[in-house]
mmCIF file of N, CA and C and ligand atoms in Angstrom:
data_model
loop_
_atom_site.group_PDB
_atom_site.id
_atom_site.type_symbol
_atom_site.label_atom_id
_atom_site.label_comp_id
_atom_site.label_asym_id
_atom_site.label_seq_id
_atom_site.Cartn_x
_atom_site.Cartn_y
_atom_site.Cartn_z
ATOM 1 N N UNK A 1456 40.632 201.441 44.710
ATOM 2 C CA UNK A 1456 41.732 201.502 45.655
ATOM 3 C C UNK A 1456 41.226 201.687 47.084
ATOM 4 N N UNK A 1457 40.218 202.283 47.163
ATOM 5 C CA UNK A 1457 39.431 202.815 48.822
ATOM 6 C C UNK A 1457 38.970 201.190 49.172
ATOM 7 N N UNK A 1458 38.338 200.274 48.745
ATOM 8 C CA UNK A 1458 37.916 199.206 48.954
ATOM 9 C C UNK A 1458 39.016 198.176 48.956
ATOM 10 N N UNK A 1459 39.275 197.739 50.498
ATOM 11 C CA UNK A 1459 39.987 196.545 50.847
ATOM 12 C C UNK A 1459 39.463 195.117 49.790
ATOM 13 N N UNK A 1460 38.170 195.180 49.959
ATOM 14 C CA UNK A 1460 37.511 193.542 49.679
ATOM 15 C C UNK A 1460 37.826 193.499 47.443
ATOM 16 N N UNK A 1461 38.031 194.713 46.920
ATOM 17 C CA UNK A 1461 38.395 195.247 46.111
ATOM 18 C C UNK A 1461 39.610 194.907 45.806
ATOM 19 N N UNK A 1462 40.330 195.712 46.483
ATOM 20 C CA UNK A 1462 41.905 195.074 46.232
ATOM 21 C C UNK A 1462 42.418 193.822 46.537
ATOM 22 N N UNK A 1463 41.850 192.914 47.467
ATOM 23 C CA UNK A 1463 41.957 191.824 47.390
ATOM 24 C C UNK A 1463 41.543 190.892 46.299
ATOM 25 N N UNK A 1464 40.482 191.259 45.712
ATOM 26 C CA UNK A 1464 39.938 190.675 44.465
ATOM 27 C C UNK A 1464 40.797 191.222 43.125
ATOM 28 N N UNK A 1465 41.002 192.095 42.964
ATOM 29 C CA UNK A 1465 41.954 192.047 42.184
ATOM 30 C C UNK A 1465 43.614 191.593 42.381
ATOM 31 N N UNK A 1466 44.400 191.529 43.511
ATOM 32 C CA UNK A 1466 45.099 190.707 43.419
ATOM 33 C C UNK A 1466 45.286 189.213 43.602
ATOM 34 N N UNK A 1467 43.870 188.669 43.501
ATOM 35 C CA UNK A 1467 43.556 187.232 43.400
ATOM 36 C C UNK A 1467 43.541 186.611 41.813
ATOM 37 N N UNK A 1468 43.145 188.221 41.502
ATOM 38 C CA UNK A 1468 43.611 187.969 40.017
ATOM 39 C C UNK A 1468 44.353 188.246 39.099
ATOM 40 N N UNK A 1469 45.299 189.107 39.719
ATOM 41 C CA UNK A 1469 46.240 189.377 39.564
ATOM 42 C C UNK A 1469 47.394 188.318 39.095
ATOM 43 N N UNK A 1470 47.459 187.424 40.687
ATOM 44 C CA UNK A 1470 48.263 186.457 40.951
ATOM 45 C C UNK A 1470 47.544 185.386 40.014
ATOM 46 N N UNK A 1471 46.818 184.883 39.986
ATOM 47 C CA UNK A 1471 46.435 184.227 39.511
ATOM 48 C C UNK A 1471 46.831 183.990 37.924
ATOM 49 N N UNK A 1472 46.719 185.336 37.092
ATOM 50 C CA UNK A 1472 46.760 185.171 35.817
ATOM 51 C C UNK A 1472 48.544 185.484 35.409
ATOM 52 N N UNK A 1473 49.332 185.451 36.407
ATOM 53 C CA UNK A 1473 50.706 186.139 36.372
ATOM 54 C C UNK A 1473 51.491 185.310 36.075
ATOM 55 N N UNK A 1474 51.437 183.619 36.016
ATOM 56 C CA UNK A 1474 52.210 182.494 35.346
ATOM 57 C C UNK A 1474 52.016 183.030 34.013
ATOM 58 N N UNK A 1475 50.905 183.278 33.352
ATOM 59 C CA UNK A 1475 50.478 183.660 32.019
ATOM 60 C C UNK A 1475 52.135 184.549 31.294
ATOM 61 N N UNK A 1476 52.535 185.625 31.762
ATOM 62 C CA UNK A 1476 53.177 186.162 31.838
ATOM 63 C C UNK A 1476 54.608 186.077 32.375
ATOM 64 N N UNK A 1477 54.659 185.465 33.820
ATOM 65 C CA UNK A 1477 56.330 185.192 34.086
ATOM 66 C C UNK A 1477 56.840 183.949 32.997
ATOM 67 N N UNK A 1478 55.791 183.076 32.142
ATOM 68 C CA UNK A 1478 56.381 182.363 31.872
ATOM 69 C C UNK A 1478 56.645 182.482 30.661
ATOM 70 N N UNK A 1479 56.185 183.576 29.922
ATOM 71 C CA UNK A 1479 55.795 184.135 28.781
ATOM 72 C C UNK A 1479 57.439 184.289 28.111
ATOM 73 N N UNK A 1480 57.817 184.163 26.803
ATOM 74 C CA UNK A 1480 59.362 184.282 26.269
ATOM 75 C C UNK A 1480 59.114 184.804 25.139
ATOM 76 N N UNK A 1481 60.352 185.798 24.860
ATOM 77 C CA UNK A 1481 60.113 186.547 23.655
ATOM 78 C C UNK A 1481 59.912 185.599 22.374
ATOM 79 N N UNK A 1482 59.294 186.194 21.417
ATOM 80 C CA UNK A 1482 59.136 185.615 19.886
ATOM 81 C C UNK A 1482 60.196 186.017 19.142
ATOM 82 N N UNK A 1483 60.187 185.800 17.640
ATOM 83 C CA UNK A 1483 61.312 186.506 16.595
ATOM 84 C C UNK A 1483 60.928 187.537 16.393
ATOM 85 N N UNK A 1484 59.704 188.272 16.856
ATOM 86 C CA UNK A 1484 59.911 189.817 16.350
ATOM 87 C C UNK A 1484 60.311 190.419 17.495
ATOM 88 N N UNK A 1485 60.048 189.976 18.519
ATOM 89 C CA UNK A 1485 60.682 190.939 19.936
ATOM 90 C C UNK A 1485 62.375 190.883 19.574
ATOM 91 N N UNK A 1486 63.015 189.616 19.220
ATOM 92 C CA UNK A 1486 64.060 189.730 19.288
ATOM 93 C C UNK A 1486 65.123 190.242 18.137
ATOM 94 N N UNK A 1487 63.875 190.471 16.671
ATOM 95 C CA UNK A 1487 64.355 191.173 15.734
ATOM 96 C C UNK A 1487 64.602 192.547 16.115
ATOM 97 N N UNK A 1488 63.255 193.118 16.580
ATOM 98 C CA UNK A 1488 63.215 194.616 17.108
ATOM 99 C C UNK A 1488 64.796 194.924 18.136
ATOM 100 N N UNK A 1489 64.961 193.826 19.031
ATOM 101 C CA UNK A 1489 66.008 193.723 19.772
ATOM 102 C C UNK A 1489 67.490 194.293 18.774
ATOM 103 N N UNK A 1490 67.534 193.503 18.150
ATOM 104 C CA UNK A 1490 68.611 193.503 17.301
ATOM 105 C C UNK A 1490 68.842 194.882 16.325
ATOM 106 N N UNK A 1491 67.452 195.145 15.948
ATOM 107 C CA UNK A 1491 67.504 196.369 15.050
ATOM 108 C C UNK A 1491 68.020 197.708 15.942
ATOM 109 N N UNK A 1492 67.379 197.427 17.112
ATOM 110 C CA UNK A 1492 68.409 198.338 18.247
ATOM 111 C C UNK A 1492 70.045 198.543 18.324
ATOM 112 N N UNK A 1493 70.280 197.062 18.677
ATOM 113 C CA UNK A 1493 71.586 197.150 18.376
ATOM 114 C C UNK A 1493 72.444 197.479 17.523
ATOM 115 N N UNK A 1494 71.704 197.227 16.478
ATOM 116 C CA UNK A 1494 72.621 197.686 14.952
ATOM 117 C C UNK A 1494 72.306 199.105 14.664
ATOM 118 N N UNK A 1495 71.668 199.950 15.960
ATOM 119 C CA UNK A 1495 71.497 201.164 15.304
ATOM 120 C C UNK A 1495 69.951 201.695 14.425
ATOM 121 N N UNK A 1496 69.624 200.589 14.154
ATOM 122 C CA UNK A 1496 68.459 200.625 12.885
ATOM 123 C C UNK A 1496 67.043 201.739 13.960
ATOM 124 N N UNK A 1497 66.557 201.378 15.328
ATOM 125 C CA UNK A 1497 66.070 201.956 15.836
ATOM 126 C C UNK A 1497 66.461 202.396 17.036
ATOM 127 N N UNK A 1498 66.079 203.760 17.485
ATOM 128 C CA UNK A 1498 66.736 204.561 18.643
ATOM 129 C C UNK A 1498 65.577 203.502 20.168
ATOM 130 N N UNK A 1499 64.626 203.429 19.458
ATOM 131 C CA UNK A 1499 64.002 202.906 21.160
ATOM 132 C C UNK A 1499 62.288 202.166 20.483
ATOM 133 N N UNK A 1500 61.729 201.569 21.455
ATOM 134 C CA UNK A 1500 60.562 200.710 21.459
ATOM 135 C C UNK A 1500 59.602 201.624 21.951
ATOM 136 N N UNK A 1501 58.218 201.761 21.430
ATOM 137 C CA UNK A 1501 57.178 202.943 22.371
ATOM 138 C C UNK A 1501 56.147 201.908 22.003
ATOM 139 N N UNK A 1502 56.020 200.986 23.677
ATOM 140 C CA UNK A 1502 54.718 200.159 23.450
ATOM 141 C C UNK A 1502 53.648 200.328 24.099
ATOM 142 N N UNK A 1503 52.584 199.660 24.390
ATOM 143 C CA UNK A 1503 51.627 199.342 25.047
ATOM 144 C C UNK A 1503 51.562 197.755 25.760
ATOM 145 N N UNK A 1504 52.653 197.462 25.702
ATOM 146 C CA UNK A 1504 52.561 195.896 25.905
ATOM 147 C C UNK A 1504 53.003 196.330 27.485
ATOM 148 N N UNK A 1505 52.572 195.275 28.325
ATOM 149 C CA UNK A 1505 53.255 195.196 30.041
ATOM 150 C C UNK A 1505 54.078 194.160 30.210
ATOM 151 N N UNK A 1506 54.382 193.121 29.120
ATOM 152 C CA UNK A 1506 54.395 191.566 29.375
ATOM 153 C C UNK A 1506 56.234 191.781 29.635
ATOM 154 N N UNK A 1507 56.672 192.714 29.301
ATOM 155 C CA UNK A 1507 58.386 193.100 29.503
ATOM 156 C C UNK A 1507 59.123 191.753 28.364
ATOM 157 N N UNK A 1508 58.379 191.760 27.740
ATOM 158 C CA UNK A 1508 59.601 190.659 26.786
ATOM 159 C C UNK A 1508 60.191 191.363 25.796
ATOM 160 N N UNK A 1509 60.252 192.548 25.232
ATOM 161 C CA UNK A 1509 61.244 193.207 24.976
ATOM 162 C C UNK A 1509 62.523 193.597 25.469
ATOM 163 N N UNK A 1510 62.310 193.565 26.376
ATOM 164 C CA UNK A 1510 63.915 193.580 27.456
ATOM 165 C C UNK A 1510 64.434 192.031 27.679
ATOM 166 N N UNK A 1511 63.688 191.125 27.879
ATOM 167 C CA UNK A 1511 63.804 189.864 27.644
ATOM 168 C C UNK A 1511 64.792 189.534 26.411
ATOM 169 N N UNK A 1512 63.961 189.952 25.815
ATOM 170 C CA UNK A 1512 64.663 189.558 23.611
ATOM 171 C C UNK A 1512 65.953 190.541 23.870
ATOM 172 N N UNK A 1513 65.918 191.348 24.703
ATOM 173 C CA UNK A 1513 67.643 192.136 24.694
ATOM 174 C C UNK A 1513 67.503 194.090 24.545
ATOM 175 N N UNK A 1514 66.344 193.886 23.892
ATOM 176 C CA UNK A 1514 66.378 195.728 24.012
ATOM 177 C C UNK A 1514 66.489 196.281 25.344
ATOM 178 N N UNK A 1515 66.800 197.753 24.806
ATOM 179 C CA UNK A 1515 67.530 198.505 25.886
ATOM 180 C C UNK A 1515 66.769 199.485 26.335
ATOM 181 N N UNK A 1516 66.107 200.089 25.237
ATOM 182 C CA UNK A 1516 65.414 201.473 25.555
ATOM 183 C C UNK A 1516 63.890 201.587 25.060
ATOM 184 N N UNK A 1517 63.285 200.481 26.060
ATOM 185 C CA UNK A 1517 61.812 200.377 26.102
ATOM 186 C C UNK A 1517 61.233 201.587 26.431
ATOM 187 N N UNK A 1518 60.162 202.297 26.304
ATOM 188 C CA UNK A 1518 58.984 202.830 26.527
ATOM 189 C C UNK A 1518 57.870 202.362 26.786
ATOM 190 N N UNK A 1519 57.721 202.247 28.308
ATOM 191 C CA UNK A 1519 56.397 201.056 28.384
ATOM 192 C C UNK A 1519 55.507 202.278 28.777
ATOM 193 N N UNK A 1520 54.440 202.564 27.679
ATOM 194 C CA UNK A 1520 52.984 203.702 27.676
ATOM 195 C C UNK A 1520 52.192 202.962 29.311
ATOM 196 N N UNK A 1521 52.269 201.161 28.839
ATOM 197 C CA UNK A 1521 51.343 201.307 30.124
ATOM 198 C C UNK A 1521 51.590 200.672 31.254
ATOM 199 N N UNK A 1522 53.064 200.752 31.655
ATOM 200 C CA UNK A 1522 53.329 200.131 32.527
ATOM 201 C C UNK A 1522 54.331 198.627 32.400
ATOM 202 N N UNK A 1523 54.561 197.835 33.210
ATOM 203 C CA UNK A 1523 54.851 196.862 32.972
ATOM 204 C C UNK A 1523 54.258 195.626 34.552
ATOM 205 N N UNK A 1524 53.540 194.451 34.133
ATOM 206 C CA UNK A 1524 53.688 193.478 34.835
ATOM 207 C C UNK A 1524 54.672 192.889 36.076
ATOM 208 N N UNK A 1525 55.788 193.181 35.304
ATOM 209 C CA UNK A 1525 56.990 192.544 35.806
ATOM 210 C C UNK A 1525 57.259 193.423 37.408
ATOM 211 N N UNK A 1526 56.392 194.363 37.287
ATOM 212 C CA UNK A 1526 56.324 195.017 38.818
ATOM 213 C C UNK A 1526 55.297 195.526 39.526
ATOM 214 N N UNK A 1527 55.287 196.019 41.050
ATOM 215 C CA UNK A 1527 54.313 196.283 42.006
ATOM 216 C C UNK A 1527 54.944 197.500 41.942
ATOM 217 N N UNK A 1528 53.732 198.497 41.786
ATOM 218 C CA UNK A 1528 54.292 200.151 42.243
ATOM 219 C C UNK A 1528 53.385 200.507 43.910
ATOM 220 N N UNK A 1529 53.708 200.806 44.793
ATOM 221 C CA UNK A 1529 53.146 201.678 45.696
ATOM 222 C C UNK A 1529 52.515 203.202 45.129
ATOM 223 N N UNK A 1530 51.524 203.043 45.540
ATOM 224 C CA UNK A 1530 50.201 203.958 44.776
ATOM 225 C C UNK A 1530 50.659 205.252 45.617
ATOM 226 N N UNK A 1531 50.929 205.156 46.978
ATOM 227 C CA UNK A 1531 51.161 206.013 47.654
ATOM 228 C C UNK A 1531 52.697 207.158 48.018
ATOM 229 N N UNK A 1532 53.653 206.200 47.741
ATOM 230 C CA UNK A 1532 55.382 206.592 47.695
ATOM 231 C C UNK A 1532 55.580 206.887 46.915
ATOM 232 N N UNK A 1533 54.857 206.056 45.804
ATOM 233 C CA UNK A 1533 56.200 205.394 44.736
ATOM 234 C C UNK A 1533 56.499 204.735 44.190
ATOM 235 N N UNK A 1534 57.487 203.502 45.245
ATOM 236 C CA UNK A 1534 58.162 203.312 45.362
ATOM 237 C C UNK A 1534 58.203 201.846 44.599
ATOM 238 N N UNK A 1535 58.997 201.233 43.656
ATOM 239 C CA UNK A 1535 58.451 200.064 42.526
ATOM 240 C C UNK A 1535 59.315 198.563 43.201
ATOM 241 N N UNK A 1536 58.609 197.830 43.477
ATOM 242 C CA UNK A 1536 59.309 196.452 43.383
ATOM 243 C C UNK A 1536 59.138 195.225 42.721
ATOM 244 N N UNK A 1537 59.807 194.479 42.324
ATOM 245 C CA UNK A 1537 60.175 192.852 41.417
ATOM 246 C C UNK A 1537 58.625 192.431 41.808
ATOM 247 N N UNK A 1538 58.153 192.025 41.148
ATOM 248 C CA UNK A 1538 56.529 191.243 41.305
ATOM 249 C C UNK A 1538 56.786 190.056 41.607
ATOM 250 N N UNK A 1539 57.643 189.459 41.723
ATOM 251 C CA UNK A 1539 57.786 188.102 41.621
ATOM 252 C C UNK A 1539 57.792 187.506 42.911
ATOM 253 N N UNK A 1540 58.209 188.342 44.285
ATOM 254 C CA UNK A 1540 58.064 188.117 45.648
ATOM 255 C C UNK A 1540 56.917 188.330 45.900
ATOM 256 N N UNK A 1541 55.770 189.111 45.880
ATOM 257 C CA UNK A 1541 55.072 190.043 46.494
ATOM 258 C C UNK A 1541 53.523 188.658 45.767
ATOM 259 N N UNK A 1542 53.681 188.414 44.287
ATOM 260 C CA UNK A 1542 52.705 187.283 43.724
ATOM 261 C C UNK A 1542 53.058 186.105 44.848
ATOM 262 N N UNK A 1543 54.379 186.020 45.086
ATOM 263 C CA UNK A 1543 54.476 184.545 45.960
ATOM 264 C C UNK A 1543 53.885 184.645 47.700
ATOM 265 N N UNK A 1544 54.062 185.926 47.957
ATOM 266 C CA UNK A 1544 53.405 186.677 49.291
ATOM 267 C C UNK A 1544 52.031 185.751 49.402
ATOM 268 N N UNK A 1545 51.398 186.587 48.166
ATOM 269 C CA UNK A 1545 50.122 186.433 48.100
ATOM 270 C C UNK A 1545 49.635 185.525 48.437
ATOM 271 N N UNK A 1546 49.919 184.544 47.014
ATOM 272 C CA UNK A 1546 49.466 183.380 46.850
ATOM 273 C C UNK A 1546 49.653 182.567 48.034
ATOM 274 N N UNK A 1547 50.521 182.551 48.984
ATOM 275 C CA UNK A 1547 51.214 181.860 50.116
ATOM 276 C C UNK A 1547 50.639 182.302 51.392
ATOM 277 N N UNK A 1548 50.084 183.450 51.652
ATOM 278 C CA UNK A 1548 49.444 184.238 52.692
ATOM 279 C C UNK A 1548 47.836 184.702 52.170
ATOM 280 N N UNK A 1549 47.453 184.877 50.974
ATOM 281 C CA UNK A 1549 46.216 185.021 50.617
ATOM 282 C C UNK A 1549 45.603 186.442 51.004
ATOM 283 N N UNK A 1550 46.486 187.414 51.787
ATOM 284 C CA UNK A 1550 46.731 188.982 52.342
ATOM 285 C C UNK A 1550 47.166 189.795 51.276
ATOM 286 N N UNK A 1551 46.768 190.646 51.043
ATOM 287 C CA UNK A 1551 47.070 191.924 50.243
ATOM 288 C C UNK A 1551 48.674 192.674 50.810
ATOM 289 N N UNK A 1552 49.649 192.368 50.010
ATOM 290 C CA UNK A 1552 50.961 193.557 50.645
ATOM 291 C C UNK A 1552 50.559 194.217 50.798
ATOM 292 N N UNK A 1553 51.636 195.043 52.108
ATOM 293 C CA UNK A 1553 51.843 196.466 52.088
ATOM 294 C C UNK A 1553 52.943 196.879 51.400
ATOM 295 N N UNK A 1554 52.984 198.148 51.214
ATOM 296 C CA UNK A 1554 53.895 198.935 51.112
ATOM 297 C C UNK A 1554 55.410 197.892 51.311
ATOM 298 N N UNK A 1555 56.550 197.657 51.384
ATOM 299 C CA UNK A 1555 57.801 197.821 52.214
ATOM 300 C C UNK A 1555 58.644 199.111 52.669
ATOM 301 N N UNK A 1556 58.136 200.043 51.641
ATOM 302 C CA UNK A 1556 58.713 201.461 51.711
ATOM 303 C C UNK A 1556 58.359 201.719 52.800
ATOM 304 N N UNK A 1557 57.325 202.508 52.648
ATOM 305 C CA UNK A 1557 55.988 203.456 53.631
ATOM 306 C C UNK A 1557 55.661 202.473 54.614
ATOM 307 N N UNK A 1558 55.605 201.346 54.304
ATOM 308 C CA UNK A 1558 54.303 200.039 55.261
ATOM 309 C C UNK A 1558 53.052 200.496 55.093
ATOM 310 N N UNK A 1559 52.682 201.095 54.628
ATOM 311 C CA UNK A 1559 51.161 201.609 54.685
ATOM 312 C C UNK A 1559 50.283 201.803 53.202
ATOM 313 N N UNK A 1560 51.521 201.801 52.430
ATOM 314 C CA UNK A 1560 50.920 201.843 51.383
ATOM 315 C C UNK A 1560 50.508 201.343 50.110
ATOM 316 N N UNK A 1561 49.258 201.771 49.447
ATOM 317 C CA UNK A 1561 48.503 200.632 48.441
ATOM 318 C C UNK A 1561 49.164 200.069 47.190
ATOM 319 N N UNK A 1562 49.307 198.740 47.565
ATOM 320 C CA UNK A 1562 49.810 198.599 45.958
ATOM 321 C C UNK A 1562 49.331 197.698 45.201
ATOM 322 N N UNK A 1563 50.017 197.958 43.740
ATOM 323 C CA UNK A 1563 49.767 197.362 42.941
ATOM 324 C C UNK A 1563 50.365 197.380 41.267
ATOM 325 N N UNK A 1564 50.224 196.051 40.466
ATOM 326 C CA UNK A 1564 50.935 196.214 39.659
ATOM 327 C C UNK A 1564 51.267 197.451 38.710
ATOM 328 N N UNK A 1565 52.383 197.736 38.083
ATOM 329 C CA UNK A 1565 53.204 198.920 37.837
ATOM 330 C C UNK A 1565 52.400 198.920 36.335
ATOM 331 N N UNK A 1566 51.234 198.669 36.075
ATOM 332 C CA UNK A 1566 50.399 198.839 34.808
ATOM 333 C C UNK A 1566 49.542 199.936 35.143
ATOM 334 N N UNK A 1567 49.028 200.175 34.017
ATOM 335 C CA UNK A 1567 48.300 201.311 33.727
ATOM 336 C C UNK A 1567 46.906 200.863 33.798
ATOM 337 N N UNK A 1568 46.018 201.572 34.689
ATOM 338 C CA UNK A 1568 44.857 201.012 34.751
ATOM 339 C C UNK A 1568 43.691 202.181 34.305
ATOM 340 N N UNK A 1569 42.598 201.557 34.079
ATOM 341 C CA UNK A 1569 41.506 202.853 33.587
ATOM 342 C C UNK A 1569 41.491 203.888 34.486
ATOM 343 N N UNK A 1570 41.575 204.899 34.137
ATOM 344 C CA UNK A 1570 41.088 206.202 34.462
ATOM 345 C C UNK A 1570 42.713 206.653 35.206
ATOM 346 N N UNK A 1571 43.943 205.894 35.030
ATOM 347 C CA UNK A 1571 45.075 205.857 35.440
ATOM 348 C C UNK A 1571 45.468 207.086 34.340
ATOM 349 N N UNK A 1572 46.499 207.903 34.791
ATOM 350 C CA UNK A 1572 47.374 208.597 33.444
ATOM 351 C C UNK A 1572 48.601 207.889 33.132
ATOM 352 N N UNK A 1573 48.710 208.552 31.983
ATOM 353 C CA UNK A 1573 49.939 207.630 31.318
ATOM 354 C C UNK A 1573 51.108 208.147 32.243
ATOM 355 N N UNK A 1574 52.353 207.581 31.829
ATOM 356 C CA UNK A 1574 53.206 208.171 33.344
ATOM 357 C C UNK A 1574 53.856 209.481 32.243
ATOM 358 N N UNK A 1575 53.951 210.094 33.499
ATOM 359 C CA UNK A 1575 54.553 211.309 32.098
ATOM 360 C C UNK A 1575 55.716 211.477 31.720
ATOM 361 N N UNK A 1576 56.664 211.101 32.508
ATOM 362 C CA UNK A 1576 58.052 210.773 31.792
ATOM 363 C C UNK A 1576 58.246 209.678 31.021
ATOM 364 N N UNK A 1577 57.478 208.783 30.685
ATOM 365 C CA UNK A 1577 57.443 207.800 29.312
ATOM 366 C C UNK A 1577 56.872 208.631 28.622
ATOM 367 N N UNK A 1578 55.769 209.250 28.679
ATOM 368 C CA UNK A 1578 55.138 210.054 27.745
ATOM 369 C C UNK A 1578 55.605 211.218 27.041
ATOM 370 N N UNK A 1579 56.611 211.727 27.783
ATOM 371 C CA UNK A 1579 57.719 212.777 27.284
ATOM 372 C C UNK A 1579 58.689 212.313 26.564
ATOM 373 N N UNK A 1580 59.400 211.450 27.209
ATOM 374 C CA UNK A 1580 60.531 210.581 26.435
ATOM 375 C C UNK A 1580 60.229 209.743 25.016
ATOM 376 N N UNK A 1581 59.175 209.557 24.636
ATOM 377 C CA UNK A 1581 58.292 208.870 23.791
ATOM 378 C C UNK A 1581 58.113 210.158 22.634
ATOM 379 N N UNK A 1582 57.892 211.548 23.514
ATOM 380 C CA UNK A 1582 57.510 212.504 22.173
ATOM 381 C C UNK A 1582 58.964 213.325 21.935
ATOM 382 N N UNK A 1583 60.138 213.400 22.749
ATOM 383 C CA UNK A 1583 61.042 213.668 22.637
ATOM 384 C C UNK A 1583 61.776 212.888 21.503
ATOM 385 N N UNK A 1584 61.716 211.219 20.872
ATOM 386 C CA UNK A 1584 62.113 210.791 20.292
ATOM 387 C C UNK A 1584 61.805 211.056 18.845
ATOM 388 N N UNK A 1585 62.702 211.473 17.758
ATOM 389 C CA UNK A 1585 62.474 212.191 16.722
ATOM 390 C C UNK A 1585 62.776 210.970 15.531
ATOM 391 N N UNK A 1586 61.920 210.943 14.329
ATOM 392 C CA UNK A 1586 62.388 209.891 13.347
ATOM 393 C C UNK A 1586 63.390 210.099 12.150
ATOM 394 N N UNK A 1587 63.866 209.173 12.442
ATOM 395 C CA UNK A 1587 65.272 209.087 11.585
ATOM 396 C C UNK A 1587 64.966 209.788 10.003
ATOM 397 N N UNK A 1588 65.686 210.138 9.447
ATOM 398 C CA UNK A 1588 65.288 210.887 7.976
ATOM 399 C C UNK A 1588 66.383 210.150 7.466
HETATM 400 ZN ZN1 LIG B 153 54.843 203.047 49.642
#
């Protein structure tokens, strides 16, 4: 994060590998799991996936452990926005965003990266959820 030439390289690849993903559509088990929601069968999803196609397929009450793709968090605020402007920024200007919140501050996608912690209100909400008997 301290290294500009750094963060630029990773959102070169960022952007780069992010069609992979916006274009990505749920399968029949995302949208079974979907359904088993609805009917009650399960209270919520606790994944590791970022790709957000569970909400896609229709579920409601994801638990994303590591984040999700589908957004840019400000490292510094906060503060989370739609990835889908900020990849077209890029790619179109070849400049690292700022912030829009703060203006100043570092961002980057709303995933979980090494030596990152898990967020702790997924991580609570995740052990708060009790199994059906
Ligand atoms: Zn910010």
């Amino acid at each position: 994060m301290a290294s500009e030439e750094a963060r630029h390289e990773y959102w070169r690849q960022k952007c780069e590998a992010h069609p992979d993903i916006a274009n990505a559509r749920p399968n029949q088990g995302h949208r079974i799991l979907a359904k088993w929601e609805q009917n009650g069968l399960i209270q919520a999803l606790i994944t590791q996936n970022i790709d957000g196609l569970h909400q896609l397929a229709g579920s409601q009450n994801v638990l994303e452990l590591h984040g999700t793709a589908r957004a840019i968090a400000c490292q510094d605020c906060g503060a989370r926005f739609d990835a889908e402007p900020m990849v077209r920024e890029f790619l179109e200007t070849k400049r690292v965003p700022s912030c829009p919140n703060c203006r100043a501050g570092r961002l980057k996608h709303a995933t979980i990266s090494f030596g990152q912690a898990l967020p702790r209100e997924v991580l609570a909400s995740a052990m708060d959820l009790r199994p059906a008997l």
